[in-house]
CSV table of C-alpha atoms and ligand atoms in Angstrom, one decimal:
chain,number,residue,atom,x,y,z
L,1,MET,CA,42.1,-41.8,103.5
L,2,ALA,CA,45.9,-41.4,104.8
L,3,SER,CA,46.0,-44.6,104.4
L,4,GLN,CA,44.8,-45.6,101.0
L,5,LEU,CA,47.6,-43.1,100.2
L,6,ARG,CA,49.5,-45.3,98.0
L,7,LEU,CA,52.7,-43.4,96.9
L,8,ARG,CA,53.2,-41.7,100.7
L,9,SER,CA,56.7,-42.5,100.9
L,10,ALA,CA,57.7,-42.6,96.8
L,11,LEU,CA,59.2,-40.1,95.0
L,12,ALA,CA,58.3,-39.5,91.3
L,13,LEU,CA,60.0,-38.4,88.3
L,14,VAL,CA,57.5,-37.7,85.3
L,15,THR,CA,59.4,-36.2,81.9
L,16,GLY,CA,57.3,-33.9,79.5
L,17,ALA,CA,55.0,-33.3,83.0
L,18,GLY,CA,54.0,-29.4,81.6
L,19,GLY,CA,51.8,-31.4,79.2
L,20,GLY,CA,48.5,-33.2,78.9
L,21,ILE,CA,49.2,-36.5,80.1
L,22,GLY,CA,52.7,-35.7,82.5
L,23,ARG,CA,50.5,-33.0,83.9
L,24,ALA,CA,47.5,-35.3,84.6
L,25,VAL,CA,49.9,-38.5,85.4
L,26,SER,CA,52.5,-36.0,88.1
L,27,VAL,CA,47.9,-34.9,89.8
L,28,ARG,CA,47.6,-38.6,89.6
L,29,LEU,CA,50.8,-39.1,91.4
L,30,ALA,CA,51.1,-36.4,94.0
L,31,ALA,CA,46.7,-37.5,95.2
L,32,GLU,CA,48.2,-40.4,96.4
L,33,GLY,CA,50.7,-39.6,98.1
L,34,ALA,CA,53.8,-39.0,95.7
L,35,ALA,CA,56.9,-36.4,96.4
L,36,VAL,CA,56.8,-34.6,92.4
L,37,ALA,CA,59.9,-33.7,90.0
L,38,ALA,CA,58.5,-32.2,87.0
L,39,CYS,CA,60.3,-31.7,84.4
L,40,ASP,CA,60.3,-30.5,80.9
L,41,LEU,CA,61.7,-29.2,77.8
L,42,ASP,CA,59.4,-26.4,79.1
L,43,GLY,CA,61.5,-25.0,82.3
L,44,ALA,CA,57.5,-23.0,82.9
L,45,ALA,CA,55.3,-25.6,82.4
L,46,ALA,CA,56.7,-27.6,84.6
L,47,ARG,CA,56.7,-25.0,87.4
L,48,GLU,CA,52.6,-24.6,86.3
L,49,THR,CA,52.5,-28.2,87.1
L,50,VAL,CA,54.1,-28.2,90.9
L,51,ARG,CA,52.1,-24.8,91.5
L,52,LEU,CA,49.6,-27.1,90.8
L,53,LEU,CA,50.4,-29.5,92.8
L,54,GLY,CA,49.7,-27.1,96.0
L,55,GLY,CA,54.7,-27.0,95.7
L,56,PRO,CA,55.5,-23.8,95.6
L,57,GLY,CA,56.7,-23.8,92.0
L,58,SER,CA,60.2,-23.8,92.9
L,59,GLU,CA,62.4,-22.9,90.2
L,60,GLU,CA,65.6,-25.5,89.9
L,61,GLY,CA,67.6,-26.5,92.9
L,62,ALA,CA,65.7,-24.3,95.3
L,63,PRO,CA,65.0,-26.0,98.2
L,64,CYS,CA,62.6,-28.3,97.4
L,65,GLY,CA,58.9,-28.2,99.2
L,66,ALA,CA,56.6,-31.4,98.6
L,67,HIS,CA,57.4,-31.0,94.8
L,68,ALA,CA,60.2,-29.9,92.5
L,69,ALA,CA,60.4,-28.7,89.2
L,70,PHE,CA,63.0,-29.1,86.3
L,71,GLN,CA,63.9,-27.6,83.4
L,72,ALA,CA,65.8,-30.7,80.8
L,73,ASP,CA,65.5,-32.0,77.1
L,74,VAL,CA,65.5,-35.8,77.5
L,75,SER,CA,67.1,-36.4,74.1
L,76,GLU,CA,70.3,-34.7,76.1
L,77,THR,CA,72.6,-36.5,77.2
L,78,ARG,CA,74.6,-33.9,80.5
L,79,ALA,CA,71.1,-32.5,81.0
L,80,VAL,CA,69.5,-36.2,81.5
L,81,ARG,CA,72.9,-36.5,83.6
L,82,ARG,CA,72.4,-33.3,85.5
L,83,LEU,CA,68.8,-33.9,86.2
L,84,LEU,CA,68.9,-36.8,87.5
L,85,GLU,CA,72.1,-34.6,89.6
L,86,GLN,CA,69.4,-32.4,90.6
L,87,VAL,CA,66.8,-34.7,91.7
L,88,GLN,CA,68.4,-37.2,93.9
L,89,ALA,CA,70.2,-33.5,95.5
L,90,CYS,CA,66.8,-31.8,96.3
L,91,PHE,CA,65.1,-35.1,97.6
L,92,SER,CA,68.3,-36.4,98.9
L,93,ARG,CA,66.8,-40.3,96.9
L,94,PRO,CA,67.0,-41.0,93.5
L,95,PRO,CA,63.1,-41.6,92.0
L,96,SER,CA,61.5,-44.5,93.3
L,97,VAL,CA,59.0,-44.3,89.8
L,98,VAL,CA,59.8,-43.3,86.6
L,99,VAL,CA,57.2,-41.9,84.0
L,100,SER,CA,58.6,-41.0,80.6
L,101,CYS,CA,55.6,-39.2,79.4
L,102,ALA,CA,58.1,-36.4,77.1
L,103,GLY,CA,57.4,-36.8,73.6
L,104,ILE,CA,57.2,-34.5,70.1
L,105,THR,CA,55.0,-35.8,66.5
L,106,ARG,CA,57.1,-34.2,63.5
L,107,ASP,CA,53.8,-35.3,60.9
L,108,GLU,CA,54.6,-35.8,57.6
L,109,PHE,CA,54.4,-38.7,54.2
L,110,LEU,CA,57.1,-41.1,54.0
L,111,LEU,CA,57.8,-39.8,50.8
L,112,HIS,CA,58.5,-36.3,51.9
L,113,MET,CA,59.9,-36.5,55.4
L,114,SER,CA,62.8,-35.0,56.2
L,115,GLU,CA,65.6,-36.3,57.8
L,116,ASP,CA,65.9,-33.6,60.6
L,117,ASP,CA,62.3,-34.5,61.3
L,118,TRP,CA,62.8,-38.8,62.0
L,119,ASP,CA,65.7,-37.8,63.6
L,120,ARG,CA,65.1,-35.4,66.1
L,121,VAL,CA,61.1,-37.4,66.9
L,122,ILE,CA,64.0,-40.7,67.8
L,123,ALA,CA,66.1,-38.4,69.5
L,124,VAL,CA,63.0,-37.2,71.8
L,125,ASN,CA,60.6,-40.3,71.7
L,126,LEU,CA,63.2,-43.2,71.5
L,127,LYS,CA,67.1,-41.4,73.0
L,128,GLY,CA,64.4,-39.9,75.5
L,129,ILE,CA,63.8,-42.8,76.9
L,130,PHE,CA,66.9,-44.6,76.6
L,131,LEU,CA,68.6,-42.3,79.2
L,132,VAL,CA,66.1,-40.8,81.3
L,133,ASN,CA,65.9,-45.0,82.0
L,134,GLN,CA,69.2,-45.6,82.2
L,135,ALA,CA,70.2,-42.6,84.1
L,136,ALA,CA,67.4,-43.5,86.7
L,137,ALA,CA,67.6,-47.5,86.8
L,138,GLN,CA,71.5,-46.0,87.5
L,139,ALA,CA,70.9,-44.4,90.4
L,140,LEU,CA,68.0,-47.1,91.8
L,141,VAL,CA,71.2,-49.6,91.6
L,142,SER,CA,74.0,-48.0,93.0
L,143,SER,CA,71.6,-46.6,96.2
L,144,GLY,CA,69.6,-50.3,96.0
L,145,CYS,CA,66.8,-48.7,95.5
L,146,PRO,CA,63.7,-51.0,94.6
L,147,GLY,CA,61.7,-48.4,92.0
L,148,SER,CA,58.9,-48.6,88.7
L,149,ILE,CA,59.3,-47.7,85.5
L,150,ILE,CA,57.0,-46.7,83.1
L,151,ASN,CA,57.8,-45.2,79.8
L,152,ILE,CA,54.5,-44.0,77.3
L,153,SER,CA,54.7,-45.3,74.0
L,154,SER,CA,51.6,-45.3,71.6
L,155,ILE,CA,48.7,-47.2,70.1
L,156,VAL,CA,50.4,-46.3,67.3
L,157,GLY,CA,53.7,-48.0,67.5
L,158,LYS,CA,51.7,-51.4,67.4
L,159,VAL,CA,49.4,-50.6,65.0
L,160,GLY,CA,51.4,-48.3,63.0
L,161,ASN,CA,49.3,-43.9,61.3
L,162,MET,CA,49.1,-42.4,58.2
L,163,GLY,CA,51.7,-39.6,58.4
L,164,GLN,CA,53.9,-40.8,60.7
L,165,THR,CA,57.0,-43.3,60.3
L,166,ASN,CA,58.7,-41.1,62.7
L,167,TYR,CA,55.9,-41.1,65.9
L,168,ALA,CA,55.8,-44.8,65.1
L,169,ALA,CA,59.2,-46.1,65.0
L,170,SER,CA,60.0,-44.0,67.7
L,171,LYS,CA,57.3,-45.9,70.1
L,172,ALA,CA,57.4,-49.3,68.7
L,173,GLY,CA,60.7,-49.3,70.1
L,174,VAL,CA,59.9,-47.8,73.3
L,175,ILE,CA,57.9,-50.9,73.7
L,176,GLY,CA,61.3,-53.1,72.4
L,177,LEU,CA,63.6,-51.4,75.2
L,178,THR,CA,60.7,-51.1,77.6
L,179,GLN,CA,60.5,-55.8,77.2
L,180,THR,CA,64.1,-55.4,77.3
L,181,ALA,CA,65.2,-53.1,79.5
L,182,ALA,CA,62.1,-55.5,82.6
L,183,ARG,CA,64.4,-58.5,82.1
L,184,GLU,CA,67.5,-56.6,82.7
L,185,PHE,CA,66.3,-54.2,85.4
L,186,GLY,CA,64.7,-57.4,87.1
L,187,ARG,CA,67.1,-58.5,88.9
L,188,HIS,CA,67.6,-55.3,90.8
L,189,GLY,CA,64.0,-54.8,92.1
L,190,ILE,CA,63.6,-52.5,89.5
L,191,ARG,CA,59.8,-52.8,87.6
L,192,CYS,CA,59.0,-51.2,83.7
L,193,ASN,CA,56.3,-51.4,81.5
L,194,SER,CA,55.1,-49.3,78.6
L,195,VAL,CA,51.4,-47.9,78.7
L,196,LEU,CA,50.1,-47.5,74.7
L,197,PRO,CA,47.5,-44.6,75.0
L,198,GLY,CA,45.1,-44.1,72.3
L,199,PHE,CA,43.9,-40.7,71.1
L,200,ILE,CA,43.9,-38.5,73.9
L,201,LYS,CA,42.8,-34.2,74.4
L,202,THR,CA,45.9,-32.8,74.3
L,203,PRO,CA,48.4,-30.2,72.9
L,204,MET,CA,49.6,-32.8,70.7
L,205,ILE,CA,46.5,-33.2,69.4
L,206,GLN,CA,45.8,-29.8,68.2
L,207,LYS,CA,47.7,-30.3,64.5
L,208,VAL,CA,46.1,-33.0,63.2
L,209,PRO,CA,43.9,-31.7,60.5
L,210,GLN,CA,40.2,-32.1,61.0
L,211,LYS,CA,39.5,-33.8,58.4
L,212,VAL,CA,41.4,-36.7,59.7
L,213,LEU,CA,40.1,-36.4,62.7
L,214,ASP,CA,36.6,-36.5,60.8
L,215,LYS,CA,38.2,-40.1,59.5
L,216,GLU,CA,36.1,-42.9,61.2
L,217,VAL,CA,39.2,-45.0,62.8
L,218,PHE,CA,39.7,-42.1,65.1
L,219,SER,CA,36.0,-40.5,65.1
L,220,CYS,CA,35.2,-44.3,66.5
L,221,ASN,CA,37.6,-43.6,69.6
L,222,CYS,CA,36.7,-41.5,72.0
L,223,LEU,CA,39.0,-38.6,72.6
L,224,LYS,CA,39.8,-38.8,75.9
L,225,ASP,CA,40.9,-37.0,78.9
L,226,PRO,CA,44.2,-36.6,79.8
L,227,GLY,CA,43.0,-37.1,83.6
L,228,LEU,CA,41.3,-40.4,82.7
L,229,CYS,CA,43.9,-42.1,80.2
L,230,SER,CA,46.2,-41.5,84.1
L,231,HIS,CA,44.2,-43.0,86.9
L,232,PRO,CA,44.7,-46.9,86.8
L,233,HIS,CA,40.6,-48.0,86.6
L,234,HIS,CA,40.4,-46.0,82.8
L,235,SER,CA,43.0,-48.2,81.3
L,236,ALA,CA,41.4,-50.9,79.7
L,237,ARG,CA,41.9,-53.7,81.2
L,238,PRO,CA,45.6,-55.1,80.4
L,239,PRO,CA,45.5,-57.5,76.7
L,240,ALA,CA,45.6,-61.0,78.0
L,241,ALA,CA,48.4,-62.3,74.9
L,242,GLU,CA,45.9,-63.2,72.3
L,243,ASP,CA,44.0,-59.7,72.7
L,244,SER,CA,44.4,-59.6,68.7
L,245,GLU,CA,41.3,-56.2,68.8
L,246,PHE,CA,43.5,-54.0,71.6
L,247,PRO,CA,39.9,-53.5,73.0
L,248,GLY,CA,41.4,-50.9,74.9
L,249,TYR,CA,42.2,-48.8,72.2
L,250,LYS,CA,38.9,-48.9,70.3
L,251,ARG,CA,37.6,-47.7,73.3
L,252,GLY,CA,39.8,-45.0,72.9
L,253,GLY,CA,41.2,-46.0,76.3
L,254,SER,CA,45.1,-46.8,76.9
L,255,VAL,CA,46.4,-50.4,76.6
L,256,TRP,CA,48.1,-51.5,78.5
L,257,LEU,CA,51.6,-54.3,77.3
L,258,ARG,CA,51.9,-56.6,79.3
L,259,ASN,CA,55.8,-57.2,79.8
L,260,ALA,CA,56.8,-61.3,78.4
L,261,GLU,CA,59.7,-61.8,81.2
L,262,TYR,CA,58.1,-61.4,84.7
L,263,GLY,CA,53.8,-60.7,83.5
L,264,ARG,CA,54.0,-57.7,84.7
L,265,GLN,CA,51.6,-55.2,83.9
L,266,GLY,CA,51.6,-51.1,84.2
L,267,CYS,CA,51.5,-50.0,87.1
L,268,LEU,CA,52.4,-45.9,88.8
V,1,LIG,C1,43.6,-51.4,65.6
V,1,LIG,C2,43.2,-50.2,65.4
V,1,LIG,C3,44.0,-49.4,63.8
V,1,LIG,C4,43.7,-48.2,64.0
V,1,LIG,C5,44.6,-46.7,64.0
V,1,LIG,C6,45.4,-46.1,63.8
V,1,LIG,C7,45.4,-45.1,65.5
V,1,LIG,C8,44.6,-43.4,64.5
V,1,LIG,C9,44.9,-43.0,65.8
V,1,LIG,C10,45.7,-42.1,66.8
V,1,LIG,C11,45.8,-42.0,68.4
V,1,LIG,C12,47.1,-42.1,68.9
V,1,LIG,C13,47.9,-40.6,68.4
V,1,LIG,C14,49.1,-40.3,70.0
V,1,LIG,O1,50.6,-41.3,69.5
V,1,LIG,C15,49.3,-39.2,69.4
V,1,LIG,C16,49.9,-38.6,68.1
V,1,LIG,O2,50.3,-39.1,67.0
V,1,LIG,S1,48.3,-36.8,67.5
V,1,LIG,C17,49.9,-37.0,66.0
V,1,LIG,C18,48.5,-38.2,64.8
V,1,LIG,N1,49.2,-37.6,63.4
V,1,LIG,C19,48.4,-38.6,62.9
V,1,LIG,O3,47.4,-38.9,62.5
V,1,LIG,C20,48.8,-37.7,61.2
V,1,LIG,C21,47.2,-36.6,60.9
V,1,LIG,N2,48.3,-36.1,59.4
V,1,LIG,C22,48.9,-34.4,58.9
V,1,LIG,O4,48.8,-34.4,60.1
V,1,LIG,C23,48.6,-34.4,57.4
V,1,LIG,O5,47.6,-35.4,57.1
V,1,LIG,C24,50.1,-34.3,57.6
V,1,LIG,C25,50.9,-36.2,57.5
V,1,LIG,C26,50.8,-33.8,57.5
V,1,LIG,C27,50.2,-34.2,54.9
V,1,LIG,O6,49.9,-33.2,55.2
V,1,LIG,P1,49.3,-33.0,53.5
V,1,LIG,O7,48.2,-31.4,54.0
V,1,LIG,O8,50.2,-33.4,52.4
V,1,LIG,O9,48.4,-34.1,53.4
V,1,LIG,P2,46.7,-33.8,53.8
V,1,LIG,O10,46.2,-33.9,54.9
V,1,LIG,O11,45.7,-33.7,52.4
V,1,LIG,O12,46.6,-35.1,53.9
V,1,LIG,C28,46.4,-36.7,52.5
V,1,LIG,C29,45.3,-37.3,52.3
V,1,LIG,O13,46.0,-38.9,53.3
V,1,LIG,C30,44.5,-38.6,55.3
V,1,LIG,N3,45.6,-38.3,56.2
V,1,LIG,C31,46.3,-37.7,56.2
V,1,LIG,N4,46.2,-38.4,57.5
V,1,LIG,C32,45.7,-39.7,57.6
V,1,LIG,C33,45.8,-40.4,59.0
V,1,LIG,N5,46.3,-39.8,60.1
V,1,LIG,N6,44.8,-41.4,58.7
V,1,LIG,C34,44.0,-41.4,57.4
V,1,LIG,N7,44.2,-40.2,56.7
V,1,LIG,C35,44.9,-39.7,56.7
V,1,LIG,C36,44.1,-37.2,54.4
V,1,LIG,O14,42.9,-37.2,55.1
V,1,LIG,C37,43.2,-37.1,53.3
V,1,LIG,O15,42.8,-38.2,52.5
V,1,LIG,P3,41.8,-37.1,51.1
V,1,LIG,O16,43.4,-37.3,49.7
V,1,LIG,O17,40.8,-38.2,51.0
V,1,LIG,O18,41.6,-36.1,51.6
V,2,LIG,N1,48.2,-37.0,73.1
V,2,LIG,C1,47.8,-38.2,72.9
V,2,LIG,O1,46.2,-38.6,72.5
V,2,LIG,C2,48.7,-39.5,73.1
V,2,LIG,C3,48.2,-40.4,72.6
V,2,LIG,C4,49.8,-41.2,72.7
V,2,LIG,C5,50.4,-42.0,73.1
V,2,LIG,N2,50.6,-40.4,73.4
V,2,LIG,C6,52.1,-40.1,73.9
V,2,LIG,O2,52.1,-39.4,75.6
V,2,LIG,C7,53.4,-38.7,75.7
V,2,LIG,C8,52.4,-37.0,76.5
V,2,LIG,O3,51.8,-36.4,75.2
V,2,LIG,P1,51.0,-35.6,74.9
V,2,LIG,O4,49.5,-35.6,74.1
V,2,LIG,O5,50.6,-35.0,76.8
V,2,LIG,O6,51.9,-34.0,74.6
V,2,LIG,P2,51.9,-32.7,74.9
V,2,LIG,O7,52.2,-32.4,73.7
V,2,LIG,O8,51.5,-32.7,75.9
V,2,LIG,O9,53.1,-32.5,76.2
V,2,LIG,C9,54.9,-33.0,75.9
V,2,LIG,C10,55.5,-32.5,76.5
V,2,LIG,O10,57.1,-33.1,76.6
V,2,LIG,C11,57.5,-31.9,76.8
V,2,LIG,N3,58.7,-32.2,76.0
V,2,LIG,C12,58.6,-31.7,74.4
V,2,LIG,N4,60.1,-32.6,73.9
V,2,LIG,C13,60.6,-33.3,75.3
V,2,LIG,C14,61.6,-32.9,75.6
V,2,LIG,N5,63.3,-32.7,74.1
V,2,LIG,N6,62.3,-33.1,76.8
V,2,LIG,C15,61.2,-32.8,77.7
V,2,LIG,N7,60.3,-32.9,77.5
V,2,LIG,C16,59.9,-32.1,76.3
V,2,LIG,C17,57.1,-31.3,75.7
V,2,LIG,O11,57.2,-29.7,76.1
V,2,LIG,C18,55.9,-31.0,76.6
V,2,LIG,O12,55.4,-31.1,77.8
V,2,LIG,C19,54.5,-38.4,74.7
V,2,LIG,O13,55.3,-38.9,74.8
V,2,LIG,C20,53.4,-39.1,73.4
V,2,LIG,O14,54.0,-39.0,72.2
V,2,LIG,C21,50.1,-38.9,73.7
């Protein structure tokens, strides 16, 4: 079994690790042998994830076991820089796998959306990925290490969704940021990919009114469990360029976005 642990020597940083998808991704990475640095705005939720991984549920900066929990707001520049410093101090190396799951919704129709709801969603979902990608890539480049960065976008970033102009814009931005970062980071041996999950049963969807969930566009998509969407073979096959129907979305799976420059598909 040990020989099958594909990530045995990897250190993985997961943001939003206290949430539905982030926790499932952390469990999956640990199952593949990775040491996991679980980060979340909600420090207690991050520690719970580490406890589930079998780690000591360590406090920030405490001597680390196989896994460790960190509290940080990914939308804050200083917090993200401190996060990467703490992770490297704890594990004596930069994370070679980074999965950016931290994200929020502040749904409202554009006609009534407040500037604050726009700003906050863009700050967390898009600027947060800018800050984490930049800090993680800088750490890898300065240490001469290769790495793999996976940014969680959403199918909504490709096709839009009523009540989510802020969220859709942020997720579309994640796609463009990822495709550009993939071009820039490739020369440093760092891969950068985005994953566009469909509808996943996590706390994020709890605010969706039932009458909306009953609509065909939602009900036609079987609500996936996070644990399924984070398992490589549960993700839909990476769409070929001509795929216009996002078959993975139709089946409620996750959709992998092929990076134009290197043709590399997402992999954790
Ligand atoms: C290739 C396939 C294309 C299909 C694309 C669609 C993708 C849908 C699946 C998304 C999966 C990924 C989601 C993932 O990224 C995680 C999330 O983002 S979960 C949160 C998703 N949020 C929403 O879908 C917004 C839901 N709507 C609301 O929260 C509220 O409606 C709100 C926008 C806050 C407005 O509330 P308000 O009380 O002012 O209005 P109503 O709720 O009464 O709504 C008025 C009418 O609009 C209809 N409505 C509202 N939202 C949607 C929607 N998303 N899709 C369709 N119709 C919507 C609502 O049913 C009302 O209709 P009616 O007047 O007939 O009752
Ligand atoms: N659930 C879905 O249907 C779905 C579909 C497509 C994409 N996504 C995306 O997947 C990612 C994970 O979503 P989820 O469904 O697990 O949601 P979730 O609400 O269960 O988890 C999100 C986590 O991010 C954390 N977080 C929020 N703001 C933060 C910040 N500023 N700094 C650090 N952490 C922060 C929250 O505390 C929470 O633990 C999000 O980016 C979301 O947009 C979700």
